[in-house]
PDB file of C-alpha atoms in Angstrom:
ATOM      1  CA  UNK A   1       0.000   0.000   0.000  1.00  0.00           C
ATOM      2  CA  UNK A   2       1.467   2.892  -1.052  1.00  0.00           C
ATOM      3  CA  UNK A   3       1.514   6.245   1.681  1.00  0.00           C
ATOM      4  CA  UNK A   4      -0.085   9.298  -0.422  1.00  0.00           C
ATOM      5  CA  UNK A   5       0.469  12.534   1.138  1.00  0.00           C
ATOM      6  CA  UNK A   6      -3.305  13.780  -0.431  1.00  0.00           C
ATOM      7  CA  UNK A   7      -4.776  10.970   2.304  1.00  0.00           C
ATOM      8  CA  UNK A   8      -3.288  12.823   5.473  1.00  0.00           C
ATOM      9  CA  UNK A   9      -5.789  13.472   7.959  1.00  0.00           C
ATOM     10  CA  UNK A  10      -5.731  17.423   8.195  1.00  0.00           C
ATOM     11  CA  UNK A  11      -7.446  18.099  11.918  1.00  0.00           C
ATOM     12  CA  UNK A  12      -8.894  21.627  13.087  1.00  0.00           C
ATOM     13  CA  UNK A  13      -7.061  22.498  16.471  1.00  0.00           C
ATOM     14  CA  UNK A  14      -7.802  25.342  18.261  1.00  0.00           C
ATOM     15  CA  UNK A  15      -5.349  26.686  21.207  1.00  0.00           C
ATOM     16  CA  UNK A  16      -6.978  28.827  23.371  1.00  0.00           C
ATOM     17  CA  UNK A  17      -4.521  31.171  25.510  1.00  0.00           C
ATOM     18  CA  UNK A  18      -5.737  32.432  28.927  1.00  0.00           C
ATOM     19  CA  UNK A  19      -2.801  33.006  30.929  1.00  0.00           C
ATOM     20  CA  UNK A  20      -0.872  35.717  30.609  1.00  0.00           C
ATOM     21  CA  UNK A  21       2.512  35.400  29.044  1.00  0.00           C
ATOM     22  CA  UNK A  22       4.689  35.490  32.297  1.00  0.00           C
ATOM     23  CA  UNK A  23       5.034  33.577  35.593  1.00  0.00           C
ATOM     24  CA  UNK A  24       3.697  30.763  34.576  1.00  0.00           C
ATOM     25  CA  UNK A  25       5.423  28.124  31.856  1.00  0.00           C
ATOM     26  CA  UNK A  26       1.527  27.895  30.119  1.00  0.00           C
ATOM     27  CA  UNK A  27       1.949  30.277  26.779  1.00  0.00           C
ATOM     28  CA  UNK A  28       5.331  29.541  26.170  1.00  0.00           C
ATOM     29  CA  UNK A  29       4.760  26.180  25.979  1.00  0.00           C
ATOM     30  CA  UNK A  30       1.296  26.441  24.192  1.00  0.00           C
ATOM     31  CA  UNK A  31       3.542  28.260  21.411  1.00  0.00           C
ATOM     32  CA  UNK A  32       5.992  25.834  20.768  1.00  0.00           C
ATOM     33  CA  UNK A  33       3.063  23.465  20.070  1.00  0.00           C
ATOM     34  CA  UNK A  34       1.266  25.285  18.304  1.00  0.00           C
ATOM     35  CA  UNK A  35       4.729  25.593  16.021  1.00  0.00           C
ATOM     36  CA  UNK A  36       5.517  22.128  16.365  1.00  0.00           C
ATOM     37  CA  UNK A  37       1.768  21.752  15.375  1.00  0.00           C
ATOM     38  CA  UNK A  38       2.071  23.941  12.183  1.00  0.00           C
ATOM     39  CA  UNK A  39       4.874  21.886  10.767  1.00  0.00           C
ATOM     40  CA  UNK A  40       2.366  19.205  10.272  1.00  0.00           C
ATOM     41  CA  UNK A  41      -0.018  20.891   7.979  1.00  0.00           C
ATOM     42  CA  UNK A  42      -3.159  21.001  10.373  1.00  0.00           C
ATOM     43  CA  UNK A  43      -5.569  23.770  10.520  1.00  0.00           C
ATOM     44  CA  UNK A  44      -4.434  25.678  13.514  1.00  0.00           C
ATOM     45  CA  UNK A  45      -6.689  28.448  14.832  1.00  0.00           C
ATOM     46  CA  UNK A  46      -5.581  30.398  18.078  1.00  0.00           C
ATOM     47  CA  UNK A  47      -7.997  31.840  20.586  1.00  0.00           C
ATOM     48  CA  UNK A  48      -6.532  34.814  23.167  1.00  0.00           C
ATOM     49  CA  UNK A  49      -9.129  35.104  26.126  1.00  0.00           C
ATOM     50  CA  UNK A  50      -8.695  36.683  29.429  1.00  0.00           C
ATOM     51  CA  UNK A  51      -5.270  37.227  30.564  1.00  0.00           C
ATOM     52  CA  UNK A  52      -3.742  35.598  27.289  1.00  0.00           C
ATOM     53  CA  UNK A  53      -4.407  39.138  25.374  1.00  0.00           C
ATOM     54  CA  UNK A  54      -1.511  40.077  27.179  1.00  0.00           C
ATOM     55  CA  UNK A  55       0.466  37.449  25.703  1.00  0.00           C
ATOM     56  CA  UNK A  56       0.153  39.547  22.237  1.00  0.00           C
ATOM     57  CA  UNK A  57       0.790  43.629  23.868  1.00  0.00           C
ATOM     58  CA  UNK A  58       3.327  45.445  22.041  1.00  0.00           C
ATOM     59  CA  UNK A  59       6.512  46.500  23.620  1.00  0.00           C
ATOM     60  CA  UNK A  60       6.874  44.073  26.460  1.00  0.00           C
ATOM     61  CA  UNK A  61       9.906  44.480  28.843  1.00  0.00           C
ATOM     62  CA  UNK A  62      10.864  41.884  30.612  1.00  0.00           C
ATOM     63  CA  UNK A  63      13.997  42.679  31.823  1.00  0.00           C
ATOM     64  CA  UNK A  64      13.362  43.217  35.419  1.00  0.00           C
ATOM     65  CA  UNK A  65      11.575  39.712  35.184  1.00  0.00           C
ATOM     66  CA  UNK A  66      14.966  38.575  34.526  1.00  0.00           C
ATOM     67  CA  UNK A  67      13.470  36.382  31.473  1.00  0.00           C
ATOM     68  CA  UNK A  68      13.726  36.596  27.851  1.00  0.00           C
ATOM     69  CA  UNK A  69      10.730  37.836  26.289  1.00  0.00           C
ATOM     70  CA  UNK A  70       9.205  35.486  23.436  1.00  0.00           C
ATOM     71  CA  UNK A  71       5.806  37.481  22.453  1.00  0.00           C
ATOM     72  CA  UNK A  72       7.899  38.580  19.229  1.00  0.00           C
ATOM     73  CA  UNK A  73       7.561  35.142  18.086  1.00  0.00           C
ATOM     74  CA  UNK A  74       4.233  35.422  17.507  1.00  0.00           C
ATOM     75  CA  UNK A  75       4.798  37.052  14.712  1.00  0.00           C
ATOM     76  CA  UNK A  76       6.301  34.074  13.227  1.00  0.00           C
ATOM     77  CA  UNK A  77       3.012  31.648  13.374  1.00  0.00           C
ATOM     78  CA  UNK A  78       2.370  33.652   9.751  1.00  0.00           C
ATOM     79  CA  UNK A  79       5.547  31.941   8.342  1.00  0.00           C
ATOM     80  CA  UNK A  80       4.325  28.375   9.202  1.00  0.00           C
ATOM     81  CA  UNK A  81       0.469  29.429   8.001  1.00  0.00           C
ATOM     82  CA  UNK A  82      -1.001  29.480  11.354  1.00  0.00           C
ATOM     83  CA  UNK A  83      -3.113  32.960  10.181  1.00  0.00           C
ATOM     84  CA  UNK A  84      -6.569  32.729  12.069  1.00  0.00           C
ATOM     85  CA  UNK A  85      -6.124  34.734  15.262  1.00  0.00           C
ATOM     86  CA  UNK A  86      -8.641  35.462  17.437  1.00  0.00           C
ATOM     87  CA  UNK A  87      -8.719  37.832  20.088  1.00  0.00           C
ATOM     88  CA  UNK A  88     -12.010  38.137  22.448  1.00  0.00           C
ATOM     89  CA  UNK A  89     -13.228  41.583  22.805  1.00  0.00           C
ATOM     90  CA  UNK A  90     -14.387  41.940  26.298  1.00  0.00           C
ATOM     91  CA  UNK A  91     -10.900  40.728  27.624  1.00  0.00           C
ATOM     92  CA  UNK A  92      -9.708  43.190  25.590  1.00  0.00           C
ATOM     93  CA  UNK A  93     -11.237  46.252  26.578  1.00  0.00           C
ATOM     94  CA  UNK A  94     -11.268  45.036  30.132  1.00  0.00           C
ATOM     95  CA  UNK A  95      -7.598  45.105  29.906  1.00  0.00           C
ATOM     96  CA  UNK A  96      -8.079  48.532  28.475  1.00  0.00           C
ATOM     97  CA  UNK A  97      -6.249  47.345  25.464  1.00  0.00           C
ATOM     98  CA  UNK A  98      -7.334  47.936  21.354  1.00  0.00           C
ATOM     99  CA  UNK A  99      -6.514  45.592  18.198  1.00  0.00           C
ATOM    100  CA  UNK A 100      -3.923  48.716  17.812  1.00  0.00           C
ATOM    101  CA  UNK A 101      -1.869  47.609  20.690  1.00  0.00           C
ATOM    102  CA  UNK A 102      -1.159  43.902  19.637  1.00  0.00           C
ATOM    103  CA  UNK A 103       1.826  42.807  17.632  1.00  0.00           C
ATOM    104  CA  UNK A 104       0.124  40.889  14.989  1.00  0.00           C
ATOM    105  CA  UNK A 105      -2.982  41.282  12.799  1.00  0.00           C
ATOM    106  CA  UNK A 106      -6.515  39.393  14.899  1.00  0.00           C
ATOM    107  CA  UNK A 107      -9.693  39.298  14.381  1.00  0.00           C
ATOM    108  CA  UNK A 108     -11.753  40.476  17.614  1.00  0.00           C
ATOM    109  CA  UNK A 109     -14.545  38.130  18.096  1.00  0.00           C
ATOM    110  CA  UNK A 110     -17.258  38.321  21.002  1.00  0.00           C
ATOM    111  CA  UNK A 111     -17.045  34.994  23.602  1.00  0.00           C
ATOM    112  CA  UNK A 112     -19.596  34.011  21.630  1.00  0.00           C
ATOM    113  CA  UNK A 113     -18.428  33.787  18.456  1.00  0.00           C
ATOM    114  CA  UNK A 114     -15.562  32.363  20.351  1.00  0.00           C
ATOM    115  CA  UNK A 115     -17.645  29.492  21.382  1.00  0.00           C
ATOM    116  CA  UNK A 116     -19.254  28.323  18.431  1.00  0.00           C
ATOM    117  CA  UNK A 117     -15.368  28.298  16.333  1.00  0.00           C
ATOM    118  CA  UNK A 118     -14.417  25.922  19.310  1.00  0.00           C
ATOM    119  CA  UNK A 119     -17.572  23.447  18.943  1.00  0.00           C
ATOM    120  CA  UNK A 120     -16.283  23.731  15.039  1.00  0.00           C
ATOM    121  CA  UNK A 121     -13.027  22.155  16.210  1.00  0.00           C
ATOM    122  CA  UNK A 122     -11.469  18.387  16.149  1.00  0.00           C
ATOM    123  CA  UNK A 123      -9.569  19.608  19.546  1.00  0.00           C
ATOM    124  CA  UNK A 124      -9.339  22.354  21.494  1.00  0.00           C
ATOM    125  CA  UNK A 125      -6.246  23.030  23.371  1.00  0.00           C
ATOM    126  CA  UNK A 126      -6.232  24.976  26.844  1.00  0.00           C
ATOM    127  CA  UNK A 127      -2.794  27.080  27.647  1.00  0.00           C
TER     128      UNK A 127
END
């Protein structure tokens, strides 16, 4: 039986980001596999919800963190065609933040619209 590339199983994932990008190990991580994801040719879609907005702010210092800062590598998920970004729109403006102050291009969805891409999904993956 011959393997045929055209017969791969291409699965919709979502990640869903709540935790903002420092202290904890959670969106770090959740980006590498989303990467290591990418490479395989499924449909990624990420989701930023509460605290994970932050994960995306513009001009992050984290030098007195004493930690290097990764959120510039979210502009890389373009290069491996991971392109549908979703940001929810209360946590932004609870946050008091606008699409303006993010580092990549989203589309702000309400937590509902949220909610019905995730029941769309093969898997949904918390971070």
């Amino acid at each position: 039986m011959e393997d045929n590339e055209d017969d791969e199983v291409v699965k919709k994932i979502m990640h869903v980001m709540r935790n903002a990008p420092h202290g904890t190990i959670y969106t770090y991580e959740g980006l590498e596999m989303i990467l290591i994801m990418a490479a395989y040719d499924q449909d990624i879609s990420v989701a930023f919800i509460d605290d994970g907005v932050y994960a995306l702010k513009k001009d992050q210092d984290t030098e007195g963190l004493e930690i290097k800062g990764f959120s510039k590598t979210f502009k890389a998920l373009d290069g491996y065609d991971v392109e549908k970004l979703y940001v929810d729109q209360i946590s932004l403006e609870e946050r008091g933040l606008n699409e303006d102050d993010l580092l990549v291009d989203v589309e702000v969805l309400s937590s509902t619209e949220i909610g019905k891409m995730m029941a769309e999904q093969d898997v949904v993956v918390h971070h």
